[in-house]
CSV table of C-alpha atoms in Angstrom, one decimal:
chain,number,residue,atom,x,y,z
A,721,ALA,CA,0.0,0.0,0.0
A,722,GLN,CA,1.1,3.6,-0.7
A,723,SER,CA,0.8,6.4,1.7
A,724,VAL,CA,2.3,9.9,2.4
A,725,THR,CA,2.9,11.5,5.7
A,726,GLN,CA,3.7,15.2,6.0
A,727,LEU,CA,5.0,15.5,9.5
A,728,ASP,CA,4.2,19.2,10.0
A,729,SER,CA,0.9,20.7,9.4
A,730,HIS,CA,2.3,24.1,9.8
A,731,VAL,CA,5.8,25.6,9.7
A,732,SER,CA,6.8,29.1,10.5
A,733,VAL,CA,10.1,30.7,9.5
A,734,SER,CA,11.6,34.1,9.3
A,735,GLU,CA,12.5,35.7,6.0
A,736,GLY,CA,16.0,34.8,5.0
A,737,THR,CA,16.2,31.6,7.2
A,738,PRO,CA,16.2,28.1,5.9
A,739,VAL,CA,13.0,26.1,5.2
A,740,LEU,CA,12.5,22.4,5.9
A,741,LEU,CA,9.2,20.7,5.1
A,742,ARG,CA,9.3,17.0,6.0
A,743,CYS,CA,7.7,14.1,4.0
A,744,ASN,CA,7.8,10.4,4.7
A,745,TYR,CA,6.2,7.9,2.3
A,746,SER,CA,5.3,4.2,2.2
A,747,SER,CA,5.3,2.3,-1.1
A,748,SER,CA,5.3,-1.2,-2.2
A,749,TYR,CA,7.1,-0.2,-5.4
A,750,SER,CA,9.8,2.2,-6.5
A,751,PRO,CA,7.9,5.4,-6.4
A,752,SER,CA,8.0,8.7,-8.1
A,753,LEU,CA,7.8,11.6,-5.6
A,754,PHE,CA,6.7,15.2,-6.1
A,755,TRP,CA,6.3,18.4,-4.2
A,756,TYR,CA,3.6,20.8,-5.3
A,757,VAL,CA,3.0,24.3,-4.0
A,758,GLN,CA,-0.5,25.9,-3.9
A,759,HIS,CA,-1.1,29.7,-3.3
A,760,PRO,CA,-4.4,30.8,-2.0
A,761,ASN,CA,-7.2,30.1,-4.4
A,762,LYS,CA,-4.9,28.7,-7.1
A,763,GLY,CA,-4.2,25.3,-8.6
A,764,LEU,CA,-1.2,23.2,-7.7
A,765,GLN,CA,2.2,24.1,-9.2
A,766,LEU,CA,4.9,21.5,-9.5
A,767,LEU,CA,8.0,22.4,-7.5
A,768,LEU,CA,10.1,19.3,-8.2
A,769,LYS,CA,10.1,15.6,-8.9
A,770,TYR,CA,12.1,12.6,-8.1
A,771,THR,CA,12.1,9.8,-10.8
A,772,SER,CA,14.8,7.4,-9.7
A,773,ALA,CA,17.7,9.4,-11.2
A,774,ALA,CA,19.7,11.7,-8.9
A,775,THR,CA,18.7,11.5,-5.3
A,776,LEU,CA,19.1,15.2,-4.8
A,777,VAL,CA,16.5,16.9,-6.9
A,778,LYS,CA,16.5,20.7,-7.7
A,779,GLY,CA,13.4,22.5,-8.4
A,780,ILE,CA,12.0,26.0,-9.1
A,781,ASN,CA,12.4,29.0,-6.8
A,782,GLY,CA,15.6,27.6,-5.1
A,783,PHE,CA,13.8,24.6,-3.7
A,784,GLU,CA,15.5,21.2,-3.5
A,785,ALA,CA,14.6,17.8,-2.1
A,786,GLU,CA,16.6,14.7,-1.2
A,787,PHE,CA,15.3,11.1,-1.7
A,788,LYS,CA,16.5,8.8,1.1
A,789,LYS,CA,15.4,5.3,0.5
A,790,SER,CA,16.7,4.1,3.8
A,791,GLU,CA,14.7,6.6,5.6
A,792,THR,CA,11.7,6.6,3.3
A,793,SER,CA,11.8,10.3,3.3
A,794,PHE,CA,11.6,13.2,0.7
A,795,HIS,CA,12.1,16.4,2.6
A,796,LEU,CA,11.9,19.8,0.9
A,797,THR,CA,14.4,22.5,1.7
A,798,LYS,CA,15.3,26.0,0.7
A,799,PRO,CA,18.4,27.9,2.0
A,800,SER,CA,16.7,31.2,2.5
A,801,ALA,CA,12.9,31.8,2.7
A,802,HIS,CA,11.3,34.6,0.7
A,803,MET,CA,8.0,36.2,1.6
A,804,SER,CA,6.6,34.8,-1.7
A,805,ASP,CA,7.2,31.3,-0.4
A,806,ALA,CA,4.3,31.6,1.9
A,807,ALA,CA,1.8,28.9,0.6
A,808,GLU,CA,0.5,25.3,1.2
A,809,TYR,CA,3.0,22.6,0.1
A,810,PHE,CA,1.9,19.0,-0.8
A,811,CYS,CA,4.1,15.9,-1.1
A,812,VAL,CA,2.8,13.3,-3.5
A,813,VAL,CA,3.7,9.7,-4.3
A,814,ASN,CA,3.1,8.2,-7.7
A,815,THR,CA,2.9,4.6,-8.7
A,816,GLY,CA,1.6,4.0,-12.2
A,817,ASN,CA,-1.4,6.1,-12.7
A,818,GLN,CA,-2.2,6.5,-9.0
A,819,PHE,CA,-1.2,9.5,-7.0
A,820,TYR,CA,-1.3,9.8,-3.3
A,821,PHE,CA,-1.3,13.1,-1.5
A,822,GLY,CA,-0.1,14.2,1.9
A,823,THR,CA,-2.3,16.3,4.0
A,824,GLY,CA,-0.2,19.5,3.3
A,825,THR,CA,2.1,21.9,5.2
A,826,SER,CA,1.3,25.5,5.5
A,827,LEU,CA,4.3,27.7,5.4
A,828,THR,CA,4.3,31.1,7.0
A,829,VAL,CA,7.2,33.4,6.4
A,830,ILE,CA,7.6,36.3,8.9
A,831,PRO,CA,9.2,39.4,7.7
B,49,GLU,CA,3.3,26.0,-22.8
B,50,ALA,CA,0.2,23.6,-22.8
B,51,GLU,CA,-2.1,24.0,-19.8
B,52,VAL,CA,-5.1,22.4,-18.3
B,53,ALA,CA,-8.1,24.7,-18.6
B,54,GLN,CA,-11.1,24.8,-16.2
B,55,SER,CA,-14.2,26.9,-16.1
B,56,PRO,CA,-15.7,28.6,-14.5
B,57,ARG,CA,-13.0,29.8,-12.0
B,58,TYR,CA,-15.6,30.8,-9.4
B,59,LYS,CA,-19.2,29.6,-8.9
B,60,ILE,CA,-21.7,30.7,-6.4
B,61,THR,CA,-25.0,28.7,-6.2
B,62,GLU,CA,-27.8,28.0,-3.8
B,63,LYS,CA,-28.2,24.6,-2.2
B,64,SER,CA,-30.5,22.2,-4.2
B,65,GLN,CA,-29.3,23.8,-7.4
B,66,ALA,CA,-27.4,22.0,-10.1
B,67,VAL,CA,-23.8,23.1,-11.0
B,68,ALA,CA,-21.4,21.9,-13.7
B,69,PHE,CA,-17.6,22.3,-14.0
B,70,TRP,CA,-15.7,21.9,-17.2
B,71,CYS,CA,-12.1,20.7,-17.7
B,72,ASP,CA,-10.0,20.6,-20.9
B,73,PRO,CA,-6.8,18.6,-20.4
B,74,ILE,CA,-3.5,19.0,-22.1
B,75,SER,CA,-3.7,17.7,-25.6
B,76,GLY,CA,-2.7,14.0,-25.8
B,77,HIS,CA,-3.1,13.3,-22.2
B,78,ALA,CA,-5.0,10.1,-21.7
B,79,THR,CA,-5.7,10.3,-18.1
B,80,LEU,CA,-7.9,12.9,-16.4
B,81,TYR,CA,-8.5,13.4,-12.7
B,82,TRP,CA,-11.1,15.4,-10.7
B,83,TYR,CA,-10.3,16.2,-7.2
B,84,ARG,CA,-12.2,18.0,-4.4
B,85,GLN,CA,-10.2,20.1,-2.0
B,86,ILE,CA,-11.9,21.4,1.1
B,87,LEU,CA,-10.4,24.5,2.6
B,88,GLY,CA,-7.4,23.6,4.8
B,89,GLN,CA,-7.1,20.0,3.4
B,90,GLY,CA,-5.3,18.1,0.7
B,91,PRO,CA,-6.9,17.2,-2.7
B,92,GLU,CA,-9.3,14.1,-2.6
B,93,LEU,CA,-9.7,12.1,-5.7
B,94,LEU,CA,-13.2,12.0,-6.9
B,95,VAL,CA,-12.9,10.3,-10.3
B,96,GLN,CA,-10.1,9.2,-12.6
B,97,PHE,CA,-10.6,8.6,-16.4
B,98,GLN,CA,-8.4,6.6,-18.8
B,99,ASP,CA,-9.6,8.0,-22.2
B,100,GLU,CA,-13.4,7.9,-21.9
B,101,SER,CA,-13.5,5.1,-19.3
B,102,VAL,CA,-13.8,5.5,-15.6
B,103,VAL,CA,-10.8,3.9,-13.8
B,104,ASP,CA,-11.7,5.0,-10.2
B,105,ASP,CA,-14.8,6.6,-8.9
B,106,SER,CA,-14.9,4.9,-5.5
B,107,GLN,CA,-14.9,8.2,-3.7
B,108,LEU,CA,-17.5,10.0,-5.8
B,109,PRO,CA,-20.8,10.6,-4.1
B,110,LYS,CA,-22.8,8.9,-6.9
B,111,ASP,CA,-26.2,10.0,-5.5
B,112,ARG,CA,-25.5,13.6,-6.5
B,113,PHE,CA,-22.2,13.7,-8.5
B,114,SER,CA,-21.7,12.6,-11.9
B,115,ALA,CA,-18.7,12.9,-14.4
B,116,GLU,CA,-18.3,12.1,-18.1
B,117,ARG,CA,-15.6,12.2,-20.6
B,118,LEU,CA,-17.5,11.3,-23.7
B,119,LYS,CA,-14.9,11.6,-26.4
B,120,GLY,CA,-11.9,11.0,-24.1
B,121,VAL,CA,-10.8,14.6,-24.3
B,122,ASP,CA,-12.7,17.3,-22.2
B,123,SER,CA,-14.6,16.4,-19.2
B,124,THR,CA,-17.7,17.6,-17.2
B,125,LEU,CA,-18.3,17.2,-13.4
B,126,LYS,CA,-21.8,17.9,-12.3
B,127,ILE,CA,-23.5,18.2,-8.9
B,128,GLN,CA,-27.2,17.9,-8.5
B,129,PRO,CA,-28.5,19.0,-6.0
B,130,ALA,CA,-25.6,21.0,-4.4
B,131,GLU,CA,-25.4,20.9,-0.7
B,132,LEU,CA,-23.6,23.3,1.7
B,133,GLY,CA,-20.8,20.7,2.3
B,134,ASP,CA,-19.9,20.7,-1.4
B,135,SER,CA,-18.3,24.2,-1.0
B,136,ALA,CA,-14.7,23.5,-2.0
B,137,MET,CA,-12.2,23.8,-4.8
B,138,TYR,CA,-12.6,21.4,-7.5
B,139,LEU,CA,-9.3,20.6,-9.3
B,140,CYS,CA,-8.8,19.0,-12.6
B,141,ALA,CA,-5.6,17.3,-13.6
B,142,SER,CA,-4.2,15.4,-16.5
B,143,SER,CA,-1.4,13.2,-17.2
B,144,PRO,CA,0.2,11.3,-20.2
B,145,VAL,CA,0.4,7.5,-20.1
B,146,ARG,CA,3.9,6.4,-19.9
B,147,VAL,CA,4.7,2.7,-19.9
B,148,SER,CA,7.9,3.1,-17.9
B,149,SER,CA,9.5,5.6,-15.8
B,150,TYR,CA,7.2,7.9,-14.1
B,151,ASN,CA,4.0,9.8,-14.4
B,152,GLU,CA,3.3,13.4,-13.8
B,153,GLN,CA,0.1,15.4,-13.1
B,154,PHE,CA,-0.6,18.8,-14.5
B,155,PHE,CA,-3.2,20.8,-12.7
B,156,GLY,CA,-5.6,23.3,-13.8
B,157,PRO,CA,-6.3,26.5,-11.9
B,158,GLY,CA,-9.4,25.0,-10.2
B,159,THR,CA,-13.0,26.0,-9.8
B,160,ARG,CA,-14.0,27.5,-6.4
B,161,LEU,CA,-17.6,26.6,-5.5
B,162,THR,CA,-19.5,28.2,-2.8
B,163,VAL,CA,-23.0,26.9,-1.8
B,164,LEU,CA,-25.2,29.2,0.0
């Protein structure tokens, strides 16, 4: 069975400090993993994806994530938070045509 | 760049009325998904199509919701009658069918439904 756990429902950081959004997954198969960002009243925008190539994945807007099979984790990081990063973030596992969403992490950036 | 189109972007209706949402996936994408996202929660899959066939509608409230993708291209999601609890964002996504490697979803901007 596949599942996704986002360990923090809410994260608050100061502008210019690092961001860490945590995601653990469970999958019977070799999964593909994604992070999406959603701004208020908007659709989901793909930040980055892991597809069994390099374990360190770089995405848009300075975000990156590292796939750690031994820890079944796919945490999202950014060295320096910007005000525009304030949004909801979703970790997603894909096997075949099935997609499994985490419950989301709301990121607040304090000026 | 190709995008998933949805309309309307916003819809306000009264309970017991009928509403319909439209989605046009990226050209050539065989798989189409409808999600419901209640405020503060993650997307919940309502129905998944492969071409014109329903692959998964286990979470679709079939007494009031219906979905179709007659020609395997665009799709319509209908609610009749709408209830207060249906207020949510309705997201459409599409993905190509890839035999190997991975798949990826492309999301539309969503339709925000408010039921009064």
